[in-house]
mmCIF file of C-alpha atoms in Angstrom:
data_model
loop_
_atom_site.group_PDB
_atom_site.id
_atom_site.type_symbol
_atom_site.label_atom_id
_atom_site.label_comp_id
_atom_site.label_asym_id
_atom_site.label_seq_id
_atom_site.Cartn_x
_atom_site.Cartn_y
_atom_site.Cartn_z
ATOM 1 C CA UNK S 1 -0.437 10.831 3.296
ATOM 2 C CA UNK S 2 -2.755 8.842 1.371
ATOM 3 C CA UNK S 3 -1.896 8.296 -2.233
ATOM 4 C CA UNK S 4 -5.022 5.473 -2.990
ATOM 5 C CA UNK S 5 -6.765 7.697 -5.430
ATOM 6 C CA UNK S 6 -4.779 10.986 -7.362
ATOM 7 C CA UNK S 7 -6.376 13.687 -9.573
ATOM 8 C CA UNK S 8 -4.120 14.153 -12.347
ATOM 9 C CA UNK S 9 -2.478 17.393 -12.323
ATOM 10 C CA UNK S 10 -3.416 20.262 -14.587
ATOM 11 C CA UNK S 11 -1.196 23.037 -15.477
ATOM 12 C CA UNK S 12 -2.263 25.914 -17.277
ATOM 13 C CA UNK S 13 -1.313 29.133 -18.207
ATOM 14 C CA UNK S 14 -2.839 32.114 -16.298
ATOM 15 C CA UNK S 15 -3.338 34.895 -18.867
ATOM 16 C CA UNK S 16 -3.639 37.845 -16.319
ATOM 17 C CA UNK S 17 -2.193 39.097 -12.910
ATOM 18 C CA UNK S 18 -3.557 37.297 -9.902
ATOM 19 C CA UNK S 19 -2.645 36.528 -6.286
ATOM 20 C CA UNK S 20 0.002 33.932 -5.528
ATOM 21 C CA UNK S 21 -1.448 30.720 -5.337
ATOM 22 C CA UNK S 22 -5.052 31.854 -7.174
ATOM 23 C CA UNK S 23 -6.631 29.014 -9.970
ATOM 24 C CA UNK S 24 -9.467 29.540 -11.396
ATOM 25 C CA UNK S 25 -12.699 27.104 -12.312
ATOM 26 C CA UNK S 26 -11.290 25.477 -15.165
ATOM 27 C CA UNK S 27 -7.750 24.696 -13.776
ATOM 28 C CA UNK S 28 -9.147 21.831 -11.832
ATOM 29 C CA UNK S 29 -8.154 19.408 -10.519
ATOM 30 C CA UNK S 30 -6.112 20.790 -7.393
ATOM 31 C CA UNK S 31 -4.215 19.262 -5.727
ATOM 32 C CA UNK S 32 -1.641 19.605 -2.482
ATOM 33 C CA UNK S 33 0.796 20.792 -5.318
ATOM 34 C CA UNK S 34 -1.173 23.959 -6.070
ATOM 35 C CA UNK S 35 -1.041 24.975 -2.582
ATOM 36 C CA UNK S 36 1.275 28.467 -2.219
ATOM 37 C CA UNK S 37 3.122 27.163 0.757
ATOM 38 C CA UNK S 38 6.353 29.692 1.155
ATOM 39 C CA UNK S 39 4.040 32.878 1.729
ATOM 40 C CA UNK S 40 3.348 33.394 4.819
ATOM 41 C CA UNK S 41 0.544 35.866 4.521
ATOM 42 C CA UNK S 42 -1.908 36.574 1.565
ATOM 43 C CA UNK S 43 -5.049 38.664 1.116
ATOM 44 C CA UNK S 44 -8.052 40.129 -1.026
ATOM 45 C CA UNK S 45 -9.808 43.581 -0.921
ATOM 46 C CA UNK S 46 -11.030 43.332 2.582
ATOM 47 C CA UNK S 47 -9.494 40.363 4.257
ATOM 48 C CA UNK S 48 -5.981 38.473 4.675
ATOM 49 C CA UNK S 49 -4.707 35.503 6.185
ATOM 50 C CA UNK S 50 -1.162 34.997 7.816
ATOM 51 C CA UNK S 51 0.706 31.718 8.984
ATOM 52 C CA UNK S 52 1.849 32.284 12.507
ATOM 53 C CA UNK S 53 3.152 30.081 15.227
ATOM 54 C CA UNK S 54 2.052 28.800 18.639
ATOM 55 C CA UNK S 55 3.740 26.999 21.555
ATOM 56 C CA UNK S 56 1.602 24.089 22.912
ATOM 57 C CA UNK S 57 2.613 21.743 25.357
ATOM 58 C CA UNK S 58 5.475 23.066 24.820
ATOM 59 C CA UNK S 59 5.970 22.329 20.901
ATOM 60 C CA UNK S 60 5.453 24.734 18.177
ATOM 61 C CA UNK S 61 2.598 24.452 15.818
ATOM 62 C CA UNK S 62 1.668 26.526 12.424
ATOM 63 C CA UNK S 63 -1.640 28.101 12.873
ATOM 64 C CA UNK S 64 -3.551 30.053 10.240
ATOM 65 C CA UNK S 65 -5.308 33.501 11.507
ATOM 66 C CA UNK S 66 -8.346 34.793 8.763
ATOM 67 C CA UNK S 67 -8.832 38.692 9.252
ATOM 68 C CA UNK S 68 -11.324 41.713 8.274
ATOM 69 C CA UNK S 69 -10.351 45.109 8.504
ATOM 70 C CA UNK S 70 -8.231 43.690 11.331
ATOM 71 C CA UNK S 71 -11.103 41.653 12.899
ATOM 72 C CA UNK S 72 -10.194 37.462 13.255
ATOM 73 C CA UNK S 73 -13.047 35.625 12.013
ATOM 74 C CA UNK S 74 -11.491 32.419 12.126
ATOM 75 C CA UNK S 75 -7.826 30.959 13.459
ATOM 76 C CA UNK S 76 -7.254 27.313 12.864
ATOM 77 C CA UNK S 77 -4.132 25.210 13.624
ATOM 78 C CA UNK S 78 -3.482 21.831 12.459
ATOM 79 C CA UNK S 79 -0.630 20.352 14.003
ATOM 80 C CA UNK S 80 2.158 21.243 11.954
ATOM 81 C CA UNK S 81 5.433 21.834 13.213
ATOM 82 C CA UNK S 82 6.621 23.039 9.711
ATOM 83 C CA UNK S 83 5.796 26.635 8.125
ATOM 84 C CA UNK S 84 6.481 24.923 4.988
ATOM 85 C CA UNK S 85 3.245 22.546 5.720
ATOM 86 C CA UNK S 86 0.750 25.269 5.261
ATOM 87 C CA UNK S 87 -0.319 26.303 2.381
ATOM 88 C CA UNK S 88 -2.857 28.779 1.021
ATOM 89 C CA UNK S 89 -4.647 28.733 -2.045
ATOM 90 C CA UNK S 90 -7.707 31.124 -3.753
ATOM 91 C CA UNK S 91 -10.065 29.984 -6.118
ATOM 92 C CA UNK S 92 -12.451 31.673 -8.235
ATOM 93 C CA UNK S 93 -15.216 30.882 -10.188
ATOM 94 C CA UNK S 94 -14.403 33.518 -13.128
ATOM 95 C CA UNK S 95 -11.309 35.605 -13.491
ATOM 96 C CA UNK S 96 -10.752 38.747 -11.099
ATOM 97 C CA UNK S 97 -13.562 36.897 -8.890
ATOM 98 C CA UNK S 98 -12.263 34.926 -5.760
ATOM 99 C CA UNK S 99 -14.313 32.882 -4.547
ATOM 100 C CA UNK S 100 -12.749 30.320 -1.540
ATOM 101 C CA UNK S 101 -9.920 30.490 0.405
ATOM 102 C CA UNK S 102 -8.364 27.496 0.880
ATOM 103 C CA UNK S 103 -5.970 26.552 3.567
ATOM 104 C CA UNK S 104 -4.001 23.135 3.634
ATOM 105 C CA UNK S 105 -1.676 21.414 6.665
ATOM 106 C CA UNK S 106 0.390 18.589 5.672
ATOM 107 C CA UNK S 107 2.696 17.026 8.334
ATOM 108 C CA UNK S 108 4.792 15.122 5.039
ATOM 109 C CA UNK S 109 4.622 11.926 6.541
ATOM 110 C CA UNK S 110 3.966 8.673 4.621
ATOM 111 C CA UNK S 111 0.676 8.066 6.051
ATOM 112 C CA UNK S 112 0.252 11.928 7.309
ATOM 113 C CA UNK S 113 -3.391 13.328 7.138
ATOM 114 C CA UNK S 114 -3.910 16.349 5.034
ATOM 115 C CA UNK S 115 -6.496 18.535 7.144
ATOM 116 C CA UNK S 116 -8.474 21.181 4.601
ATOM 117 C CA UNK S 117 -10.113 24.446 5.524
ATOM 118 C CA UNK S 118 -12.181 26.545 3.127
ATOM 119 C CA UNK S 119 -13.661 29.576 3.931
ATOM 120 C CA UNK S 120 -16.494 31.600 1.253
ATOM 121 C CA UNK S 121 -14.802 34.899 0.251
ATOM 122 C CA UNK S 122 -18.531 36.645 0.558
ATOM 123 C CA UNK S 123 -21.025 37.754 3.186
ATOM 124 C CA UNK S 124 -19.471 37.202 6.487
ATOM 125 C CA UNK S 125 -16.794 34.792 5.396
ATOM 126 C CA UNK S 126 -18.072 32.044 6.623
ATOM 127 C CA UNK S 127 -16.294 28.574 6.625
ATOM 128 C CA UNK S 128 -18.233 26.291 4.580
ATOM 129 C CA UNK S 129 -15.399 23.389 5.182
ATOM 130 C CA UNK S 130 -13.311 21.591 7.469
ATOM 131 C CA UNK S 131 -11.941 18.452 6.927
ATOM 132 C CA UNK S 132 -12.156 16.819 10.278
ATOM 133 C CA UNK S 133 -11.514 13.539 10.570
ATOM 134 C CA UNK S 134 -10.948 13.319 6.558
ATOM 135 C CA UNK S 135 -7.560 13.455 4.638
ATOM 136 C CA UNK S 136 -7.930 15.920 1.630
ATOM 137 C CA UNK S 137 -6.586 14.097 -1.869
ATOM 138 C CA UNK S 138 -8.087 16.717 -4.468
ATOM 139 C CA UNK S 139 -10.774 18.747 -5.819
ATOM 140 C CA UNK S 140 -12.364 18.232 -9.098
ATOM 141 C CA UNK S 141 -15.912 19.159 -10.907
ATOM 142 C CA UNK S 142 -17.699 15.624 -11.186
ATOM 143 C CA UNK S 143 -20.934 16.875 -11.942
ATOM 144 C CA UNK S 144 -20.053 19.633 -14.513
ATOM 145 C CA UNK S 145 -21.462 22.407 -12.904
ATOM 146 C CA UNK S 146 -18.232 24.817 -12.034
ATOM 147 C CA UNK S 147 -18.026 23.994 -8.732
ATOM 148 C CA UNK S 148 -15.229 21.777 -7.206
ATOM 149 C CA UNK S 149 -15.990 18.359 -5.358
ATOM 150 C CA UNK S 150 -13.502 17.835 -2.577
ATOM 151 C CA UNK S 151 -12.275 14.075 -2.689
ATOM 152 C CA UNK S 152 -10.974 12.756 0.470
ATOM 153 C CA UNK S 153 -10.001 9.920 2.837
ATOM 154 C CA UNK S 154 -11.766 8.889 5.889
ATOM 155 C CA UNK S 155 -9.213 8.442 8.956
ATOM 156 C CA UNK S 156 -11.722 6.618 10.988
ATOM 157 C CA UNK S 157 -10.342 3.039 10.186
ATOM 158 C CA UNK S 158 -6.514 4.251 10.859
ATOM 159 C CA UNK S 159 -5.337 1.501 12.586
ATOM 160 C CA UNK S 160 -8.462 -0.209 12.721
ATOM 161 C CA UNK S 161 -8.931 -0.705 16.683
ATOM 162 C CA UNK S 162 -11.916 -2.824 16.722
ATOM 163 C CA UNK S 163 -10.799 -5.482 14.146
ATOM 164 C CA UNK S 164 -9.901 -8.529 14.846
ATOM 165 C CA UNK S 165 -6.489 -8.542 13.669
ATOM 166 C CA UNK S 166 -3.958 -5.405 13.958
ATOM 167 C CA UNK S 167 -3.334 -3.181 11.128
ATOM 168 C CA UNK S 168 -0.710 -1.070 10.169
ATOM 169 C CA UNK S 169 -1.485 2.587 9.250
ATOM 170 C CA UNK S 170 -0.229 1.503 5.784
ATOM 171 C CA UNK S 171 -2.607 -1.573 6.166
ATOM 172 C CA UNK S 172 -6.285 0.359 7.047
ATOM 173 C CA UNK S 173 -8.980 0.739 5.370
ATOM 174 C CA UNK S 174 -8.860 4.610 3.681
ATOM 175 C CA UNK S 175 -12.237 4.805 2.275
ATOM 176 C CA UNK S 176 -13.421 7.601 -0.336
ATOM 177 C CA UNK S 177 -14.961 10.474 0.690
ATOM 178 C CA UNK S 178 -16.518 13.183 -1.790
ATOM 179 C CA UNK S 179 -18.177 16.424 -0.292
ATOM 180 C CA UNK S 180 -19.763 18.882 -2.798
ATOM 181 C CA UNK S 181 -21.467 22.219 -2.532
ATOM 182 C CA UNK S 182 -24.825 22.578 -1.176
ATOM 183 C CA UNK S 183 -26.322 25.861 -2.134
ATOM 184 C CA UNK S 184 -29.481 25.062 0.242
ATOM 185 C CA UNK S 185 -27.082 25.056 3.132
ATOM 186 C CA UNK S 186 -24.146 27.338 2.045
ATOM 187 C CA UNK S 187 -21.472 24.773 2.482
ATOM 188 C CA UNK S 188 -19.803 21.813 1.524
ATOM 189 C CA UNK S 189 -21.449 18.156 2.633
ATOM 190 C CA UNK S 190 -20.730 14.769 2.222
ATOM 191 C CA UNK S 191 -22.627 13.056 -0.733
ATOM 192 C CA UNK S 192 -20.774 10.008 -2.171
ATOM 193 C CA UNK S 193 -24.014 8.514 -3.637
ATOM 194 C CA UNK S 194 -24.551 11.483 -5.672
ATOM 195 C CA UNK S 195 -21.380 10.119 -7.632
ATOM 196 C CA UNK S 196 -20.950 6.546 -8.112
ATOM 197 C CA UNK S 197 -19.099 6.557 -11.019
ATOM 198 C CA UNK S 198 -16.178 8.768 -10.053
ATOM 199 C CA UNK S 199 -15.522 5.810 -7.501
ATOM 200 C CA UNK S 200 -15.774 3.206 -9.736
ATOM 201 C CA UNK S 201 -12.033 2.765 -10.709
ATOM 202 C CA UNK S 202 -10.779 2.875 -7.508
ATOM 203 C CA UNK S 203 -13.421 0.632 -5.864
ATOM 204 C CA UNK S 204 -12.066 -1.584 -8.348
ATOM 205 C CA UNK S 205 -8.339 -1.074 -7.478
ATOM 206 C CA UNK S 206 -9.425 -2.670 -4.202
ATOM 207 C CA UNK S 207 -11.120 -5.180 -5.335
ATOM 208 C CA UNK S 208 -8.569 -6.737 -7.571
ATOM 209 C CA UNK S 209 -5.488 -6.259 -5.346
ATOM 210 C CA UNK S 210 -7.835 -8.513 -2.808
ATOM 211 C CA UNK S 211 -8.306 -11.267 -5.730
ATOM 212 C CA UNK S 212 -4.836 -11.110 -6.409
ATOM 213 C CA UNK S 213 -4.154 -12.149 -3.256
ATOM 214 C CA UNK S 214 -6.601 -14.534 -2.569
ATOM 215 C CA UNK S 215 -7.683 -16.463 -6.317
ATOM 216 C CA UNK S 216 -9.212 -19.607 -4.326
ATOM 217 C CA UNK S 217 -12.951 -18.402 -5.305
ATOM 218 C CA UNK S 218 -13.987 -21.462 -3.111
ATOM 219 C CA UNK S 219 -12.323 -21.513 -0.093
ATOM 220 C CA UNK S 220 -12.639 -18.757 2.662
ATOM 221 C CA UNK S 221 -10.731 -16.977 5.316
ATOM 222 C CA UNK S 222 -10.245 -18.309 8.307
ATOM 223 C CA UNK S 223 -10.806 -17.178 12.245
ATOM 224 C CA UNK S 224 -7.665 -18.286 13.682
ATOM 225 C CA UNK S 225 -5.841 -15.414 11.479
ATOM 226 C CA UNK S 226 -6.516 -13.973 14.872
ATOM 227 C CA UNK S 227 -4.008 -16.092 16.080
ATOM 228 C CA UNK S 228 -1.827 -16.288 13.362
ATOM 229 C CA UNK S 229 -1.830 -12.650 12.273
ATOM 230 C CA UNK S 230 1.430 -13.217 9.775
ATOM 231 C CA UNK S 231 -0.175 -15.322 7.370
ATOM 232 C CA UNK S 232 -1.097 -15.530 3.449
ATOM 233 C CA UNK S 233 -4.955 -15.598 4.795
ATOM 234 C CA UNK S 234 -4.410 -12.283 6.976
ATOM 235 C CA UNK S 235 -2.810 -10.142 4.520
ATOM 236 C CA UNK S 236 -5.580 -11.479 2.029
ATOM 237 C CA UNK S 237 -8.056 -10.695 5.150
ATOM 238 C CA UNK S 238 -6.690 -7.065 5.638
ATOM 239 C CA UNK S 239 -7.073 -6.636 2.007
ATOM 240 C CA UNK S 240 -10.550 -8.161 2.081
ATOM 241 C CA UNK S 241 -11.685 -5.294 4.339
ATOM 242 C CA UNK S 242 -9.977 -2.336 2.369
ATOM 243 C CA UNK S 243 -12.147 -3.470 -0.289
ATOM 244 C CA UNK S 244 -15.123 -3.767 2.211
ATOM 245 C CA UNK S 245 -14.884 -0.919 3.776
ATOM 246 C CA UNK S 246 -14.771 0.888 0.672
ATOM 247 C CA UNK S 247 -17.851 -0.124 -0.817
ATOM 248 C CA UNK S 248 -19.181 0.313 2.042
ATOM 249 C CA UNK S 249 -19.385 4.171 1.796
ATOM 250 C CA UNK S 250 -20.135 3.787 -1.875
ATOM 251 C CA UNK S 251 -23.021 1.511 -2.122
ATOM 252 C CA UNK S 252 -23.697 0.956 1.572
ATOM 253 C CA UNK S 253 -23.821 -1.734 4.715
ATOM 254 C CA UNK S 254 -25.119 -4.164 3.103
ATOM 255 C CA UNK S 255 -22.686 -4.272 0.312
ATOM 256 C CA UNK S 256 -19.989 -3.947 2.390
ATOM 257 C CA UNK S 257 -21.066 -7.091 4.441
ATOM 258 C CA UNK S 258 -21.918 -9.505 1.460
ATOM 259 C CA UNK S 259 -18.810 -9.026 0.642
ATOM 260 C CA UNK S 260 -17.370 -10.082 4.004
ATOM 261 C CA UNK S 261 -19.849 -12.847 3.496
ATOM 262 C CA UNK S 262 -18.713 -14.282 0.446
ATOM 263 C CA UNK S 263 -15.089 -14.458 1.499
ATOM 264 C CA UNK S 264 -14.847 -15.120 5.347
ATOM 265 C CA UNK S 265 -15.892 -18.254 7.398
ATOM 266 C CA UNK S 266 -19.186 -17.555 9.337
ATOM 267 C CA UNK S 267 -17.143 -17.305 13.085
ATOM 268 C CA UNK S 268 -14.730 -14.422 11.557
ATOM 269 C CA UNK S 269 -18.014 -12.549 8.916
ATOM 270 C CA UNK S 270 -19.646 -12.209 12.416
ATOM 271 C CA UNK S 271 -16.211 -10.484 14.129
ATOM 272 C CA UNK S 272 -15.617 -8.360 10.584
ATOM 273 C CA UNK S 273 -19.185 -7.078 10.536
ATOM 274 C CA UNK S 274 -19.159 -6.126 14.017
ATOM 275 C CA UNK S 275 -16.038 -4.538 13.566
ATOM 276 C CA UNK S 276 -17.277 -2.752 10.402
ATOM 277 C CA UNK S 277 -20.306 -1.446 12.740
ATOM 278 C CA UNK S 278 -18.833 -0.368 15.682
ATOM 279 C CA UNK S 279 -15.738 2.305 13.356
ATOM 280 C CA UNK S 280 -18.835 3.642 11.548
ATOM 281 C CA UNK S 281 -20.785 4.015 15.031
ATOM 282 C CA UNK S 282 -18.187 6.493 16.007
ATOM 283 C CA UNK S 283 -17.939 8.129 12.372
ATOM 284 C CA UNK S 284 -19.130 11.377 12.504
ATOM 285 C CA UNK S 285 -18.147 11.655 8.512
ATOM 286 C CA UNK S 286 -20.214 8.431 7.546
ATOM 287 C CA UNK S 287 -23.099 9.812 9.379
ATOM 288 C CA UNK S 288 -23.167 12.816 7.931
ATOM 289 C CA UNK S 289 -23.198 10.861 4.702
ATOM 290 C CA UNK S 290 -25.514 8.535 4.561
ATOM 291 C CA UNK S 291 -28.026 10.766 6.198
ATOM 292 C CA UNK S 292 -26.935 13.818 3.921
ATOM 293 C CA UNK S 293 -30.479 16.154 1.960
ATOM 294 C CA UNK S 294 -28.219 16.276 -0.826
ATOM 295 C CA UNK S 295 -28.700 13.413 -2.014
ATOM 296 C CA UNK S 296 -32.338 12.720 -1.525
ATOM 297 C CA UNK S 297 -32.684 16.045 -3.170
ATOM 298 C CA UNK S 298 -30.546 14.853 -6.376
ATOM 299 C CA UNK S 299 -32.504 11.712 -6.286
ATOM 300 C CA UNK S 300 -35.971 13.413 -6.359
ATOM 301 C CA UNK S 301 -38.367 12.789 -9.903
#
């Protein structure tokens, strides 16, 4: 699983009796650890949820089943071939008050996404998450206002088909995505411009691991690393477009392809930027982003 970017972990002391796995607002940020993943079922006043498994294809997977008065609302599976990969967590705005139910697969791998679920613990339960496509890292309140932002991975660049060179899964571009809570719409939506800041640092993890790499300020990377893939100049290139790619979904195209400018020779900018292009064609997540209300309602005078 991605490890690019890690809330801190937060321990502290719960003064009154509450669910397994239950935080509260101040106890963020949560992360995978949090997650109750040894009880198999858990539940509230009027609902529970209970790990169960299902054959498919003829392997077993871990599903999750949500439940009213004995009524599914909502049965997710994510893969998992471990009990021990699904974990369940509440979370509540003020104490005796649960507010989400959140349910996490892992699959433990190195480079293993974790998929995220959260359904509203009000009205009709609704689920006002789903981490498809994304690889949950952590929640945390970046604006201050008691809510959790989710902080995530995009897995649209896993392997990175359209580039020009191959990448390993350890190799691709992971960019940052952070979803927060959109009272208009009663769910959680993509909004990275609403928080520059919080992806400052790592941006600049990125940045200098690239320069590290590749110091010669003058001198830029060449096309044939297509045909010399094992190189100094395409580990330096694969490193180029971590860094790309991620400020790409903080500050935009355009950012993303001076950068490609500035350090590739004009035959390989023209194969990165197409490459670039054509992943966030087919990236539902980035779509949702860039043309997401939130923030052109945050931005309003």
């Amino acid at each position: 699983m991605y490890r690019f970017f890690t809330c801190p972990l937060t321990i502290v002391a719960i003064p009154f009796l509450m669910l397994p796995g239950t935080l509260l607002a101040g106890e963020l940020p949560i992360t995978i650890h949090h997650f109750d993943l040894k009880n198999h079922e858990i539940g509230g006043q009027d609902w529970s949820v209970i790990k169960y498994p299902r054959e498919r294809e003829g392997q077993t997977e871990w599903c999750a089943r949500f439940e009213v008065h004995g009524t599914v609302l909502h049965d997710f599976c994510g893969g998992t071939a471990n009990p021990d990969w699904v974990g369940f967590l509440i979370w509540g705005m003020e104490p005796e008050k649960q507010d989400y139910l959140m349910i996490l697969w892992t699959a433990g791998g190195a480079h293993s996404p974790n998929e995220l679920r959260i359904i509203a613990l009000r009205d009709d339960f609704p689920l006002v998450y789903s981490s498809d496509g994304a690889s949950f890292d952590c929640l945390k309140d970046l604006d201050g206002d008691g809510h959790p932002e989710i902080i995530a991975y995009s897995l649209s660049f896993m392997g990175f088909y359209h580039s020009a060179i191959m990448f390993s899964m350890a190799d691709s571009p992971a960019p940052q995505l952070i979803a927060t809570y959109d009272k208009t719409r009663g769910r959680f939506m993509w909004a990275n411009s609403v928080f520059p800041e919080a992806q400052k640092d790592w941006l600049e993890i990125k940045r200098n691991a690239f320069l590290e790499a590749w110091p010669e300020e003058d001198e830029t990377i060449s096309v044939n690393i297509a045909v010399t893939q094992h190189s100094k100049e395409a580990d330096a290139y694969r490193l180029l477009m971590r860094w790309a790619v991620g400020a790409c979904y903080v500050f935009g195209e355009k950012a993303a392809c001076s950068i490609i400018e500035k350090y590739t020779d004009p035959v390989l900018a023209v194969f990165a930027k197409h490459s670039l292009q054509q992943t966030l064609f087919s990236d539902r997540n980035y779509q949702l982003m860039v043309n997401n209300p939130v923030a052109l309602r945050r931005s309003a005078p």
